[in-house]
C-alpha positions as MATLAB code, in Angstrom:
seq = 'XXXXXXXXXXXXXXXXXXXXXXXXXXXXXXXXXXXXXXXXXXXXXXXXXXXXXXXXXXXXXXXXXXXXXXXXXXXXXXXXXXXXXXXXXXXXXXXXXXXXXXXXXXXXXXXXXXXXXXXXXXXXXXXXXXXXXXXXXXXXXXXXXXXXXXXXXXXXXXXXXXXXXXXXXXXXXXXXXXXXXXXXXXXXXXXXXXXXXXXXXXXXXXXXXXXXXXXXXXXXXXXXXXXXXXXXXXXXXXXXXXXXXXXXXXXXXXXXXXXXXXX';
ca = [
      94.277  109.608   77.227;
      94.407  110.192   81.048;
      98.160  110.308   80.866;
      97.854  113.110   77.940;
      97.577  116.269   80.511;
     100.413  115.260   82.462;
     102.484  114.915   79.057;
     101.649  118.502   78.340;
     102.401  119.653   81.852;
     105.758  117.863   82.045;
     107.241  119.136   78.592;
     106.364  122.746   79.967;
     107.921  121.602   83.622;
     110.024  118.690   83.643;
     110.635  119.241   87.232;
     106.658  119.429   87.830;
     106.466  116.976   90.942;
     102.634  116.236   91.027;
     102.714  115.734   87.170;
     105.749  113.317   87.475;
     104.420  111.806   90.844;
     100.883  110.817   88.565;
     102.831  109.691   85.878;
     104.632  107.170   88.082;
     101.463  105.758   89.714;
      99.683  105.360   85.873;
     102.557  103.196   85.085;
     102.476  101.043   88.875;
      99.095  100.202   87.937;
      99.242   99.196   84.080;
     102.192   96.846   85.483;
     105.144   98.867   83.729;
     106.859   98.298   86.286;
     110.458   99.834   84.763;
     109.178  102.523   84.084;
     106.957  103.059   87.147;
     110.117  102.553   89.093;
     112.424  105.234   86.965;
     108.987  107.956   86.915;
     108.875  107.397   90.868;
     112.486  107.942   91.303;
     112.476  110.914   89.234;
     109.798  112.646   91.343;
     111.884  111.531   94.554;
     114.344  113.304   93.043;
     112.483  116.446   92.642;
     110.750  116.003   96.307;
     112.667  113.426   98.365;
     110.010  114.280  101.443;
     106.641  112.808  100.036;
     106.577  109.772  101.846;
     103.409  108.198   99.169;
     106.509  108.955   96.525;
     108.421  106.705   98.213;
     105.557  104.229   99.365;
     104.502  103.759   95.719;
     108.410  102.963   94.269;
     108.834  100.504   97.040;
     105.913   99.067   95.180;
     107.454   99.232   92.088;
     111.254   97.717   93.406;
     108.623   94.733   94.671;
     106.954   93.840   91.900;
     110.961   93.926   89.691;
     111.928   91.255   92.811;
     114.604   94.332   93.884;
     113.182   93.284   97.977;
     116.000   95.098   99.753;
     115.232   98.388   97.603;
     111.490   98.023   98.016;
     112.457   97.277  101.859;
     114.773  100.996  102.046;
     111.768  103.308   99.673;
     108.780  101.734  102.407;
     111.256  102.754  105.308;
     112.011  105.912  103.883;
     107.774  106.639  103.771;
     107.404  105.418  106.733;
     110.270  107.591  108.403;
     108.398  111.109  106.440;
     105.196  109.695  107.574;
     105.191  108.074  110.975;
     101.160  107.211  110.711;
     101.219  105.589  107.026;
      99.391  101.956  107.961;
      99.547  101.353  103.818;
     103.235  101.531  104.308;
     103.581   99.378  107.035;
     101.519   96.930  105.213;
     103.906   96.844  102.231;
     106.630   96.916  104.570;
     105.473   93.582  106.349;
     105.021   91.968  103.073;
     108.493   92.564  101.687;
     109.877   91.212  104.924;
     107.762   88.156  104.822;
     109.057   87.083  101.388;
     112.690   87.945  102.786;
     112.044   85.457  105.758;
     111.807   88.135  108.402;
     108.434   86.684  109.481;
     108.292   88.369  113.306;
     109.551   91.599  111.554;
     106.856   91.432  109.268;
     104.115   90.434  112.176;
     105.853   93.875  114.075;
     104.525   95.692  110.667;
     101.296   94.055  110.350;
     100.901   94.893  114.419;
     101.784   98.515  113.942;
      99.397   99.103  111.097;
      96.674   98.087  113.146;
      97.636   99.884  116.366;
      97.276  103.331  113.999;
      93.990  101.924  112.445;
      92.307   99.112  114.242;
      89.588   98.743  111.615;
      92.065   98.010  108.801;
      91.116   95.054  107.415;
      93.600   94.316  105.103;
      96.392   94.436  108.188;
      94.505   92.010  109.937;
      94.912   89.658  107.056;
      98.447   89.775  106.149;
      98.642   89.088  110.043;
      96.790   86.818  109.970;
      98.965   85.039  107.210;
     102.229   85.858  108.530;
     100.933   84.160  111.775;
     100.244   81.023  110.072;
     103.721   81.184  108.586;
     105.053   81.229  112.314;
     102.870   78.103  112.532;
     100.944   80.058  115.453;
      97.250   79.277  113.903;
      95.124   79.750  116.719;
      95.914   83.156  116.608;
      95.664   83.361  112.695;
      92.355   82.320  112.897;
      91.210   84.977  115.088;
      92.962   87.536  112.691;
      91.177   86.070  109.606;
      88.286   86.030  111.743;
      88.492   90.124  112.170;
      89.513   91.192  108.738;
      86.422   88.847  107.714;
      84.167   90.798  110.037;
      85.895   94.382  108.835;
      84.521   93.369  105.033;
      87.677   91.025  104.087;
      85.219   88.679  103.436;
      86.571   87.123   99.457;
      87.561   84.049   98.452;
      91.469   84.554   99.152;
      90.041   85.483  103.127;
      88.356   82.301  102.893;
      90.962   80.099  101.418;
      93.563   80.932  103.843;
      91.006   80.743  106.783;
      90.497   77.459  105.852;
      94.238   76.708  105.536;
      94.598   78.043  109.433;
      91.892   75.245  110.095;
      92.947   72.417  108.231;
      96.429   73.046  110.402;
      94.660   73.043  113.570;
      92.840   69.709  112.614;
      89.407   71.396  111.885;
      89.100   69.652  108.717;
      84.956   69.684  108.382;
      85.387   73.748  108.975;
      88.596   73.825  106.589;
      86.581   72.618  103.826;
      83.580   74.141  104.485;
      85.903   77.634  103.911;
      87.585   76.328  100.506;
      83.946   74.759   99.290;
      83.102   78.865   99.783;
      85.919   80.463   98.341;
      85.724   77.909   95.390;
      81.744   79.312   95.210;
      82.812   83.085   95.488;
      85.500   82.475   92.782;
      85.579   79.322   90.555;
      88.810   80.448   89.029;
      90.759   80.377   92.038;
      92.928   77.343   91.348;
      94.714   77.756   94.990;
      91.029   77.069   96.790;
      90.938   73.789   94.327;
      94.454   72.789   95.429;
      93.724   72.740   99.196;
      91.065   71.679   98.974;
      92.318   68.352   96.745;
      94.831   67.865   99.788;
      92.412   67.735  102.180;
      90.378   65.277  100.739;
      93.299   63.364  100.132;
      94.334   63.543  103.696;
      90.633   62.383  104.752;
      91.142   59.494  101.749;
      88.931   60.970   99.318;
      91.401   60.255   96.908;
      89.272   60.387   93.782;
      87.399   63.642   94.704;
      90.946   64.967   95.365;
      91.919   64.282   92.213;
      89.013   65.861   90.486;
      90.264   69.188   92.565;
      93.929   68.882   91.305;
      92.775   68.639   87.744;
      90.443   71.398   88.385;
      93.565   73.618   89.962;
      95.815   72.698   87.071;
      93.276   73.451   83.870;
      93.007   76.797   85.656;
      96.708   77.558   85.933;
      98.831   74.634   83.790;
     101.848   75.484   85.357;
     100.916   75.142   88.974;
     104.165   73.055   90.084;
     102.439   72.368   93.522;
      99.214   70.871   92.024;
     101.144   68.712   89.492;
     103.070   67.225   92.500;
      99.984   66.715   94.442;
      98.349   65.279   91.379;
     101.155   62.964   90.995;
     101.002   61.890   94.481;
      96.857   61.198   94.470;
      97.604   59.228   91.188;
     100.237   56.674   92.621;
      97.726   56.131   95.590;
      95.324   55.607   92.925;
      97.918   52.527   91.332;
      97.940   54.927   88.009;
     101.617   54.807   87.885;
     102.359   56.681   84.210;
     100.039   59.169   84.755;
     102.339   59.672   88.214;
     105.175   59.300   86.148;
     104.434   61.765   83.738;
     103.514   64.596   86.054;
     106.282   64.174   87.540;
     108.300   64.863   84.922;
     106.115   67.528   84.059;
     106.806   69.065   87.276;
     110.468   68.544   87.118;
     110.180   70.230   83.492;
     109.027   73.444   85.401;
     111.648   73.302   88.496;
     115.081   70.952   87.932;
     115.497   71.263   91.103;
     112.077   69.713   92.766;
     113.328   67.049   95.515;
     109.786   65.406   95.914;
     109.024   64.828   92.223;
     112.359   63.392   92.095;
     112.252   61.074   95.170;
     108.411   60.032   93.852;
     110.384   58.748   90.403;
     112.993   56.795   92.459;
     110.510   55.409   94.694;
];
């Protein structure tokens, strides 16, 4: 229905960029991604200086996996639009899953210098720092975008990931015990925290967590490893077995599942 006025406006404008622009952003979010990326493109073409035009395709190329066009369209906003902290946000993000981690940090970092209160840039710093393996400072960034109102389970989780590397573990799972609390579907919050009580040989409470993660998400390749790995500690060698192939039924290619069969 919402999408109904912009029909009518387009058919008597085709060229109508605010009409086109909308219709671009209605697809982004119902996850049509196609066609939110061919809409978006369309209005660039009509307008190639609105920087959020460019801003929202780059989302669109992201979500389709095209990273080095999503990459260009947020450098292209961010070139029309020197202040655009959303953009530099996106920006860091695509460079993090291309393995451009200090690139990405450079984003994150110039987000915040334009709006220091942005809590959602000192998150994805935050996590980008813990990718660098630098988690003392991670912490502190989790620490901020929890104090600016970043304060859900996913802040939590990955706070408690920063503290489990530093050797916190009491605090780590004090952090995945509340993110678990804030959301009980979060399967990731069950997985860490099933490693760390396997690390601190808790091995059956681990397992309880692993079984939780995977009847949340039954393709969770990292779980079903883990699993596999409490339950050969545990001297329950089919059940090992049998997640392992399980695992290596979802990824071929999975060196640890293998090596834990040949071991």
């Amino acid at each position: 229905h919402d999408a109904l006025p912009i029909w009518l406006i387009l058919c008597a404008d085709p060229c109508h960029f605010d009409a086109t622009h909308l219709l671009g952003i209605i697809y982004l979010q119902l996850g049509l991604f196609n066609l939110a990326e061919r809409q978006l493109s369309s209005a660039i073409a009509i307008n190639p200086q609105i920087a959020s035009a460019h801003n929202n395709r780059g989302s669109a190329l992201k979500s389709l996996g095209r990273l080095n066009e999503s990459l260009a369209s947020y450098e292209n906003a961010i070139a029309l639009q020197h202040e655009y902290p959303e953009a530099l946000i996106n920006r860091g993000a695509v460079l993090l899953e291309l393995k451009r981690p200090e690139e990405a940090l450079e984003s994150y970092e110039g987000a915040i210098a334009l709006n220091p209160a942005f809590s959602e840039a000192h998150f994805y710093r935050g996590n980008v720092l813990r990718a660098l393996h630098r988690n003392e400072e991670a912490l502190l960034a989790y620490d901020t975008a929890i104090a600016l109102g970043r304060d859900d389970a996913v802040a939590l989780n990955n706070r408690g990931a920063a503290l489990r590397d530093l050797g916190r573990f009491e605090e780590a799972l004090a952090n995945y015990e509340e993110a678990i609390s804030l959301n009980p579907g979060f399967a990731e919050a069950f997985n860490n925290r099933g490693v760390l009580l396997h690390e601190l040989k808790h091995p059956k409470e681990a397992l309880a967590d692993y079984n939780s993660a995977i009847a949340l998400k039954s393709d969770y390749l990292v779980a079903i490893y883990n699993r596999a790995l409490v339950l050969s500690d545990l001297s329950r060698f089919p059940e090992a077995i049998a997640d392992c192939e399980t695992a290596l039924a979802i990824d071929s290619t999975h060196a640890q599942a293998n090596g834990l069969l040949t071991y």
